[in-house]
Structures are given as C-alpha cells and as structure tokens.
Amino acid sequence: MSFRRVPRSLLAALLALGLAVGVPARAGPVLHEYFEVDLQEDLKLGATTRDGSFPAALETESGIVPAPSPARSADPSTTAYGGTSTPNSADSTYRIDRNTTRPSMVNYDDPFTPPITPFKRLFAYDAVDDDFELYVSDKGLTEVPLGGHARDGEDQFYADLFVDLAADSPVRIPSVGPHARILRAQLEPPTSFKIEQDGAENWFIRADKRMRARLMMQLSVPRAVFGSPFAKVSWGRLAKYVRPVPEPMKRAADEVLAQLGLSEMLLPREALARLVSHFRSFKPSEQLPAADSGVALYAELTLSKKGVCRHRGYAFVITALALGLPARFVRNEAHAWVEVYDGELWHRIDLGGAASQLQSEQDTRVAPHHAPDDPFEWPDGSESALDMAAEASTLNSQGSPSTVTADAPSQGDVTRETQQTPESGSDASSESDNPEETAPEEGAVDRRPPTQLDFDLTESSTRRGAPLQLKGTTLAGDEPCAFARVDVVLEPKDGASVTIGSLPTDEAGRFAGSVTVPLSIDVGHYVLTLTTPGTAECGPSARVGE
C-alpha cells in the first residue's frame, strides 16, 4: 500500500499498520544444502566476500561482525547522504539557538557496524567567526588515503550507506571518528570516486557521475580517540593548534573562565577535566534564556548551566578555545559532542544532554561499539548519550517491521483533523509532553500570536520501524515561528497517543525531516497529528477534531 498526497489544509493522516504475510514455498527438488554462516571459521580462513572486496568478517571489541550483505537496494524510505550538503552549503556553519528544552524523541541513522550510536561523525566545526557562528577554519580538501591494514590499537568498522553523488562535486558523508583510515572502499554501481576531508576531518565523496550509489567501506580508527586520558602537555605546545576567538567573544569567555576559576595556572589536562565536569552538569530547561544570541547567549548558557547537547558543545568549544585548548564541535541529526586535541590525538568527549528517546533502525543483532572506559567523571544526576543509546536498543529490539500506509479519504481509510489554533487570550494549550514555560502565568492573557501549522507527507510509503518523511511550515501571525519544536503524534482509535518524534524549525519557520514509526506499537489505524508548544514569540497550536 502507499501514501496518497492529502489536501494541504488538513493536518492529520490515518496510518494503517499491517503485518507481512509469508507465502508457502512450492514443493520441489532441493538444489543445494544450506550451511549456516560460521563467522569464526571465516576469520580463521581469512575468507572474503563473494567478489573479494572485503573480509567476510571482522573481529572487534564488540565481537565478530559480518561484512555488508551483497543484497541491498535503496527504496523511498532509505536514508541517503550527500546531495546538496557540500563544503560550502548552509550546514557548513552552525549558529546556536536558545531552545534549551529537551526533545522527547529524535531519529538516527547508523551506517556503521559495529554501530556507534549516537556518535556518527557528520558535521565538525573548529572555529568561531565574528557573527558567533561555528565554522571550519580550513575548507581546503585533501584526499583520504585508501588501503593498508588495521594497526595495533585500532578499532575496525564496516560502513554501508547510500549517497546522492554530484558529478565532480564533493558531497558530505559520515565517518566514525577523528583519525579514521579507509582500508577498502567500493561504490555500486561502479564509478570513479575518491574520499576527501577538510581541516576539521569532515568527509566528502567526489565522483564523476550524478546518481544514487551504495558506498561500502572497511575503516579503522585509533581506539584511544573514543576514550583515553589527555596527554601531559604544556599550553605552549597546544598554542599553535588553537583557532583564535573574535575579541568580543574572547572577552566574554575570559569573564566566564574567571568565574569558573580556570586559567593557564592549571595544566591543560587539569583544566580540561574541570571544563568537562562543568558542562556535563548542564540541565535541559523549559525556561528559555533571556539572551537572544551572540555573546550574551553564550555567557548565559555557560554560567546558568542550561541546555541540551548542542548548547553544551557550542559553549564548551568557545570556552576551550579562549582558554587555549584546541577543540571541535561535532554533531549529527540526533546528538552533539566535542573533540579536544592534546598535540597527538583528538579525544571524543560526550557532554550528555541527549534526547529522552532515540529511534534508530540499526540491526540489534549486532552488539554496539564497545568503547573504552570514560576517563572523565560524570556528575550525579547526569546522563551520557550511551545511556540513551542503550535505552533505544532495548526499545527497538521489540516488535517486528511491518507496513505503514495512508490511503485516500474517498476509500474511507484516512481521517484528517484540522490543526486549528486558539484565539489570543483563550485558555487553549498545547498537548505536547514538554510544553514551553514561555507561556503566561496562570490567569494572565497570552498575547503571543497562535501558531498555524501546515505539513506534507513527502514519501509514497514506509514501514513500521522505518522513517516517515515530513516537511512543512509554521506561521505565527505574519511571521515565521523560528526555532520551534514540532511534535509528531500518533493517535489510535482507542488508547493513549504516542509522540514518535520532534522536528525543529529553522529561522524561516520551515521544518523537514523524518521520524520513525516505533516497532513496539500495536498494529492498527492511527491518526497522524503535528503540534507545537510554541516559543517565546509564538503561541502554541491546539488540535481540534473535525
């Protein structure tokens, strides 16, 4: 079954969840005897994949993992990288927002085995500009060497992903971590290509054709980058690696450092430990910062210890650079963290602050990457991203894939609800699980213009356990509702509604992305509805059935 586009004026769609039905095999002669794959034997014999491109299995800290399956093809729900994401596209810089609320659910795609959820390295920034945006200081691309063997002290991974190539133009792809090496790589359909990286080790693939292709790689990374003590190094040695901070931000950061009791009187490794402890003690907050942007927002976030992963990482990097520690801000669609350089090695450091739930399609039969012990302490009450990933693994291991469809209203399979908004001053409120605390106090008149939502389903079909693509706009009065949270909710005919994800709006009030229909929900019919709790400038939307 497939989706049919619904009228834009209607803002909810009924989803039907069905189970796949097996077809009995026809009787006939047995052409060959099936032998169960023995990965231990493949390792001992040095077996390769059918075409000889990759080892049949790798021995990792997470156990033995098999090479990517030769039978895999893209469908409308498959995540594809590249496309319009290039070294100079809009996502090559990063501006922090002031929405410090914790998202209830985010979606994540992991193309690596063992899975590194949620630390897929997709965007990295190592400097801050005069507009207080993070950027890559050296955008020049150099080719990532291909070949060789895994070295002692390295972790190995397979990568298996789809990428939308652009003819002779570099497009962004993920990597597993800093200092990653490519031992083997293959593109299907075959075409000439090379992998390149910029000064912050963002990876890009450049090919001679425009098409969607499957990229498979065998990678190795120094295990120490995932967790090891910072070297006993001097400030003088680190100085040549530090990107300068604009003077207004440097003055603000120096004041922050003074209040935190940090200076070059401490050894770099001691200062780093204190910084990590401070930023790991941040808390999500539904009371948004008073500052809108720039220096004031940075200082308020840092000293109030308010925010989720992206706020922690952004403020950490600016503070570290001002102190004299080379640092990067790294992110993907689900999480953000930092990397800090000791003159020899970039260390991945998680500051926590992830979403309460993570939806991922990773194969739960393969154990996740087993990282070394974290060398930094976690303050009481804080939670790492690995905790979130472990919870997601438990959630996603329940249930089994099935089909999700929405048919036309004329067939009687779709109900749509109008997304209406309360009149200014009414007592209607958002039904989000995490409403913003920017709403007026009880009894006060809400003078924020109500938010109007409009959205489209952008794919023809999906499966339970697969992404559901959405895009749309938000408008409060005549202005876009910028940096708001849009919650995606499934409502059964009977029973409680389920929030399956949240999407952020950009500065123009637009949102686009995917949410994953949980594997654990029951088969049946559901109404798909979008709501928003609003922001300091935009009122909440309210859902009213027709």
PDB file of C-alpha atoms in Angstrom, residues 89-268:
ATOM      1  CA  SER A  89      26.434  24.635   1.828  1.00  0.00           C
ATOM      2  CA  ALA A  90      24.321  26.208   4.582  1.00  0.00           C
ATOM      3  CA  ASP A  91      25.162  23.398   7.025  1.00  0.00           C
ATOM      4  CA  SER A  92      28.895  24.165   6.802  1.00  0.00           C
ATOM      5  CA  THR A  93      28.364  26.746   9.580  1.00  0.00           C
ATOM      6  CA  TYR A  94      26.435  26.435  12.828  1.00  0.00           C
ATOM      7  CA  ARG A  95      24.514  29.040  14.831  1.00  0.00           C
ATOM      8  CA  ILE A  96      23.277  28.108  18.284  1.00  0.00           C
ATOM      9  CA  ASP A  97      19.613  28.599  19.190  1.00  0.00           C
ATOM     10  CA  ARG A  98      18.004  29.420  22.540  1.00  0.00           C
ATOM     11  CA  ASN A  99      15.584  26.491  22.769  1.00  0.00           C
ATOM     12  CA  THR A 100      17.009  24.676  25.786  1.00  0.00           C
ATOM     13  CA  THR A 101      14.117  22.226  26.200  1.00  0.00           C
ATOM     14  CA  ARG A 102      14.875  18.536  25.955  1.00  0.00           C
ATOM     15  CA  PRO A 103      13.386  16.884  22.837  1.00  0.00           C
ATOM     16  CA  SER A 104      11.199  13.897  23.642  1.00  0.00           C
ATOM     17  CA  MET A 105      12.407  11.805  20.701  1.00  0.00           C
ATOM     18  CA  VAL A 106      14.867  12.070  17.819  1.00  0.00           C
ATOM     19  CA  ASN A 107      15.620   9.857  14.833  1.00  0.00           C
ATOM     20  CA  TYR A 108      19.014   8.498  13.907  1.00  0.00           C
ATOM     21  CA  ASP A 109      20.564   6.501  11.079  1.00  0.00           C
ATOM     22  CA  ASP A 110      23.688   4.456  11.764  1.00  0.00           C
ATOM     23  CA  PRO A 111      25.505   3.139   8.665  1.00  0.00           C
ATOM     24  CA  PHE A 112      28.326   1.555  10.670  1.00  0.00           C
ATOM     25  CA  THR A 113      28.928  -1.941  12.034  1.00  0.00           C
ATOM     26  CA  PRO A 114      29.505  -2.227  14.949  1.00  0.00           C
ATOM     27  CA  PRO A 115      27.000   0.607  15.457  1.00  0.00           C
ATOM     28  CA  ILE A 116      28.462   3.769  17.021  1.00  0.00           C
ATOM     29  CA  THR A 117      25.059   5.177  18.021  1.00  0.00           C
ATOM     30  CA  PRO A 118      24.713   8.118  18.580  1.00  0.00           C
ATOM     31  CA  PHE A 119      28.250   9.241  17.639  1.00  0.00           C
ATOM     32  CA  LYS A 120      28.140   9.146  13.834  1.00  0.00           C
ATOM     33  CA  ARG A 121      30.504  11.958  12.849  1.00  0.00           C
ATOM     34  CA  LEU A 122      28.652  14.052  10.243  1.00  0.00           C
ATOM     35  CA  PHE A 123      29.472  17.749  10.911  1.00  0.00           C
ATOM     36  CA  ALA A 124      32.543  19.121  12.693  1.00  0.00           C
ATOM     37  CA  TYR A 125      33.477  22.777  13.296  1.00  0.00           C
ATOM     38  CA  ASP A 126      36.736  24.054  14.779  1.00  0.00           C
ATOM     39  CA  ALA A 127      36.445  27.863  14.888  1.00  0.00           C
ATOM     40  CA  VAL A 128      34.007  30.703  15.678  1.00  0.00           C
ATOM     41  CA  ASP A 129      33.536  33.756  13.421  1.00  0.00           C
ATOM     42  CA  ASP A 130      32.627  37.398  14.059  1.00  0.00           C
ATOM     43  CA  ASP A 131      28.904  36.533  13.851  1.00  0.00           C
ATOM     44  CA  PHE A 132      29.427  33.923  16.610  1.00  0.00           C
ATOM     45  CA  GLU A 133      28.759  31.045  14.215  1.00  0.00           C
ATOM     46  CA  LEU A 134      30.924  27.936  14.287  1.00  0.00           C
ATOM     47  CA  TYR A 135      32.711  27.121  11.034  1.00  0.00           C
ATOM     48  CA  VAL A 136      35.580  25.129   9.548  1.00  0.00           C
ATOM     49  CA  SER A 137      38.763  27.200   9.542  1.00  0.00           C
ATOM     50  CA  ASP A 138      40.379  25.270   6.677  1.00  0.00           C
ATOM     51  CA  LYS A 139      37.908  24.210   3.973  1.00  0.00           C
ATOM     52  CA  GLY A 140      40.611  23.009   1.620  1.00  0.00           C
ATOM     53  CA  LEU A 141      40.104  19.334   0.753  1.00  0.00           C
ATOM     54  CA  THR A 142      42.782  16.661   0.775  1.00  0.00           C
ATOM     55  CA  GLU A 143      42.314  13.075  -0.343  1.00  0.00           C
ATOM     56  CA  VAL A 144      41.897  10.438   2.349  1.00  0.00           C
ATOM     57  CA  PRO A 145      44.362   7.612   1.532  1.00  0.00           C
ATOM     58  CA  LEU A 146      42.864   4.241   0.637  1.00  0.00           C
ATOM     59  CA  GLY A 147      44.499   0.931   1.540  1.00  0.00           C
ATOM     60  CA  GLY A 148      46.611  -0.751   4.172  1.00  0.00           C
ATOM     61  CA  HIS A 149      45.771  -2.933   7.134  1.00  0.00           C
ATOM     62  CA  ALA A 150      44.441  -2.335  10.630  1.00  0.00           C
ATOM     63  CA  ARG A 151      47.147  -1.482  13.136  1.00  0.00           C
ATOM     64  CA  ASP A 152      47.559  -2.488  16.743  1.00  0.00           C
ATOM     65  CA  GLY A 153      45.357  -0.347  18.960  1.00  0.00           C
ATOM     66  CA  GLU A 154      42.796   0.372  16.233  1.00  0.00           C
ATOM     67  CA  ASP A 155      39.087  -0.463  16.168  1.00  0.00           C
ATOM     68  CA  GLN A 156      37.608  -1.669  12.883  1.00  0.00           C
ATOM     69  CA  PHE A 157      34.211  -0.959  11.335  1.00  0.00           C
ATOM     70  CA  TYR A 158      32.242  -1.624   8.192  1.00  0.00           C
ATOM     71  CA  ALA A 159      30.322   1.247   6.586  1.00  0.00           C
ATOM     72  CA  ASP A 160      27.302   0.635   4.360  1.00  0.00           C
ATOM     73  CA  LEU A 161      25.347   3.667   3.163  1.00  0.00           C
ATOM     74  CA  PHE A 162      23.626   5.255   0.191  1.00  0.00           C
ATOM     75  CA  VAL A 163      24.844   8.588  -1.126  1.00  0.00           C
ATOM     76  CA  ASP A 164      23.453  11.010  -3.710  1.00  0.00           C
ATOM     77  CA  LEU A 165      26.502  11.797  -5.807  1.00  0.00           C
ATOM     78  CA  ALA A 166      27.000  15.026  -7.754  1.00  0.00           C
ATOM     79  CA  ALA A 167      29.216  14.966 -10.847  1.00  0.00           C
ATOM     80  CA  ASP A 168      32.711  16.183  -9.899  1.00  0.00           C
ATOM     81  CA  SER A 169      31.432  17.877  -6.738  1.00  0.00           C
ATOM     82  CA  PRO A 170      32.268  16.814  -3.157  1.00  0.00           C
ATOM     83  CA  VAL A 171      29.214  15.820  -1.092  1.00  0.00           C
ATOM     84  CA  ARG A 172      29.182  15.075   2.629  1.00  0.00           C
ATOM     85  CA  ILE A 173      29.324  11.555   4.080  1.00  0.00           C
ATOM     86  CA  PRO A 174      29.710  10.396   7.709  1.00  0.00           C
ATOM     87  CA  SER A 175      32.775   8.918   9.381  1.00  0.00           C
ATOM     88  CA  VAL A 176      33.261   7.011  12.636  1.00  0.00           C
ATOM     89  CA  GLY A 177      35.713   9.349  14.318  1.00  0.00           C
ATOM     90  CA  PRO A 178      38.822  11.518  14.016  1.00  0.00           C
ATOM     91  CA  HIS A 179      41.961   9.929  12.567  1.00  0.00           C
ATOM     92  CA  ALA A 180      39.822   7.378  10.686  1.00  0.00           C
ATOM     93  CA  ARG A 181      41.505   5.427   7.866  1.00  0.00           C
ATOM     94  CA  ILE A 182      39.884   3.754   4.854  1.00  0.00           C
ATOM     95  CA  LEU A 183      41.291   0.274   4.274  1.00  0.00           C
ATOM     96  CA  ARG A 184      38.889  -0.733   1.495  1.00  0.00           C
ATOM     97  CA  ALA A 185      36.053   1.004  -0.328  1.00  0.00           C
ATOM     98  CA  GLN A 186      33.609   0.096  -3.069  1.00  0.00           C
ATOM     99  CA  LEU A 187      30.887   2.025  -4.888  1.00  0.00           C
ATOM    100  CA  GLU A 188      27.881   0.364  -6.560  1.00  0.00           C
ATOM    101  CA  PRO A 189      27.147   0.914  -9.409  1.00  0.00           C
ATOM    102  CA  PRO A 190      30.886   1.101 -10.093  1.00  0.00           C
ATOM    103  CA  THR A 191      32.197   4.567 -10.957  1.00  0.00           C
ATOM    104  CA  SER A 192      35.371   6.519 -10.320  1.00  0.00           C
ATOM    105  CA  PHE A 193      35.440   8.230  -6.905  1.00  0.00           C
ATOM    106  CA  LYS A 194      37.635   9.473  -4.087  1.00  0.00           C
ATOM    107  CA  ILE A 195      37.066  10.415  -0.436  1.00  0.00           C
ATOM    108  CA  GLU A 196      38.305  13.832   0.711  1.00  0.00           C
ATOM    109  CA  GLN A 197      38.418  15.674   4.038  1.00  0.00           C
ATOM    110  CA  ASP A 198      38.717  19.274   5.229  1.00  0.00           C
ATOM    111  CA  GLY A 199      40.707  20.689   8.136  1.00  0.00           C
ATOM    112  CA  ALA A 200      38.124  19.519  10.702  1.00  0.00           C
ATOM    113  CA  GLU A 201      38.082  15.985   9.209  1.00  0.00           C
ATOM    114  CA  ASN A 202      34.642  16.295   7.639  1.00  0.00           C
ATOM    115  CA  TRP A 203      34.434  13.648   4.920  1.00  0.00           C
ATOM    116  CA  PHE A 204      33.202  14.178   1.361  1.00  0.00           C
ATOM    117  CA  ILE A 205      32.936  11.861  -1.623  1.00  0.00           C
ATOM    118  CA  ARG A 206      33.650  13.109  -5.141  1.00  0.00           C
ATOM    119  CA  ALA A 207      32.583  11.027  -8.160  1.00  0.00           C
ATOM    120  CA  ASP A 208      32.415  11.542 -11.912  1.00  0.00           C
ATOM    121  CA  LYS A 209      28.680  10.846 -12.232  1.00  0.00           C
ATOM    122  CA  ARG A 210      25.450  12.162 -10.755  1.00  0.00           C
ATOM    123  CA  MET A 211      23.484   9.263  -9.276  1.00  0.00           C
ATOM    124  CA  ARG A 212      22.444   7.473  -6.095  1.00  0.00           C
ATOM    125  CA  ALA A 213      25.027   4.840  -5.220  1.00  0.00           C
ATOM    126  CA  ARG A 214      25.812   2.419  -2.433  1.00  0.00           C
ATOM    127  CA  LEU A 215      29.115   3.070  -0.653  1.00  0.00           C
ATOM    128  CA  MET A 216      30.747   0.301   1.375  1.00  0.00           C
ATOM    129  CA  MET A 217      33.973   0.753   3.334  1.00  0.00           C
ATOM    130  CA  GLN A 218      36.219  -1.025   5.812  1.00  0.00           C
ATOM    131  CA  LEU A 219      37.512   1.522   8.321  1.00  0.00           C
ATOM    132  CA  SER A 220      39.986   1.606  11.195  1.00  0.00           C
ATOM    133  CA  VAL A 221      40.310   4.216  13.949  1.00  0.00           C
ATOM    134  CA  PRO A 222      42.722   4.525  16.887  1.00  0.00           C
ATOM    135  CA  ARG A 223      40.778   3.111  19.817  1.00  0.00           C
ATOM    136  CA  ALA A 224      42.153   5.815  22.096  1.00  0.00           C
ATOM    137  CA  VAL A 225      40.075   8.536  20.395  1.00  0.00           C
ATOM    138  CA  PHE A 226      36.931   7.006  21.918  1.00  0.00           C
ATOM    139  CA  GLY A 227      38.249   7.246  25.469  1.00  0.00           C
ATOM    140  CA  SER A 228      41.735   7.824  26.875  1.00  0.00           C
ATOM    141  CA  PRO A 229      43.493  10.227  29.272  1.00  0.00           C
ATOM    142  CA  PHE A 230      44.526  13.605  27.899  1.00  0.00           C
ATOM    143  CA  ALA A 231      48.279  13.829  27.436  1.00  0.00           C
ATOM    144  CA  LYS A 232      50.555  15.660  29.888  1.00  0.00           C
ATOM    145  CA  VAL A 233      51.195  18.533  27.521  1.00  0.00           C
ATOM    146  CA  SER A 234      52.031  22.236  28.022  1.00  0.00           C
ATOM    147  CA  TRP A 235      49.971  25.246  26.963  1.00  0.00           C
ATOM    148  CA  GLY A 236      52.835  26.335  24.743  1.00  0.00           C
ATOM    149  CA  ARG A 237      52.715  23.158  22.708  1.00  0.00           C
ATOM    150  CA  LEU A 238      48.965  23.445  22.197  1.00  0.00           C
ATOM    151  CA  ALA A 239      49.016  27.126  21.199  1.00  0.00           C
ATOM    152  CA  LYS A 240      49.784  26.528  17.519  1.00  0.00           C
ATOM    153  CA  TYR A 241      46.686  24.346  17.130  1.00  0.00           C
ATOM    154  CA  VAL A 242      44.181  26.771  18.695  1.00  0.00           C
ATOM    155  CA  ARG A 243      41.913  28.826  16.411  1.00  0.00           C
ATOM    156  CA  PRO A 244      41.634  32.447  17.612  1.00  0.00           C
ATOM    157  CA  VAL A 245      38.319  33.619  19.053  1.00  0.00           C
ATOM    158  CA  PRO A 246      36.877  37.016  17.964  1.00  0.00           C
ATOM    159  CA  GLU A 247      37.672  39.715  20.523  1.00  0.00           C
ATOM    160  CA  PRO A 248      34.086  40.291  21.805  1.00  0.00           C
ATOM    161  CA  MET A 249      33.655  36.551  22.391  1.00  0.00           C
ATOM    162  CA  LYS A 250      37.159  36.296  23.881  1.00  0.00           C
ATOM    163  CA  ARG A 251      36.347  38.985  26.473  1.00  0.00           C
ATOM    164  CA  ALA A 252      33.108  37.212  27.413  1.00  0.00           C
ATOM    165  CA  ALA A 253      34.878  33.843  27.583  1.00  0.00           C
ATOM    166  CA  ASP A 254      37.633  35.277  29.785  1.00  0.00           C
ATOM    167  CA  GLU A 255      34.988  36.509  32.238  1.00  0.00           C
ATOM    168  CA  VAL A 256      33.375  33.066  32.199  1.00  0.00           C
ATOM    169  CA  LEU A 257      36.734  31.400  32.830  1.00  0.00           C
ATOM    170  CA  ALA A 258      37.416  33.722  35.743  1.00  0.00           C
ATOM    171  CA  GLN A 259      34.079  32.803  37.339  1.00  0.00           C
ATOM    172  CA  LEU A 260      34.850  29.117  36.813  1.00  0.00           C
ATOM    173  CA  GLY A 261      38.300  29.509  38.368  1.00  0.00           C
ATOM    174  CA  LEU A 262      40.108  28.341  35.226  1.00  0.00           C
ATOM    175  CA  SER A 263      43.349  29.735  33.831  1.00  0.00           C
ATOM    176  CA  GLU A 264      46.732  28.695  32.465  1.00  0.00           C
ATOM    177  CA  MET A 265      47.885  28.320  36.063  1.00  0.00           C
ATOM    178  CA  LEU A 266      46.441  24.818  35.754  1.00  0.00           C
ATOM    179  CA  LEU A 267      47.885  22.131  33.500  1.00  0.00           C
ATOM    180  CA  PRO A 268      45.844  21.661  30.295  1.00  0.00           C
TER     181      PRO A 268
END
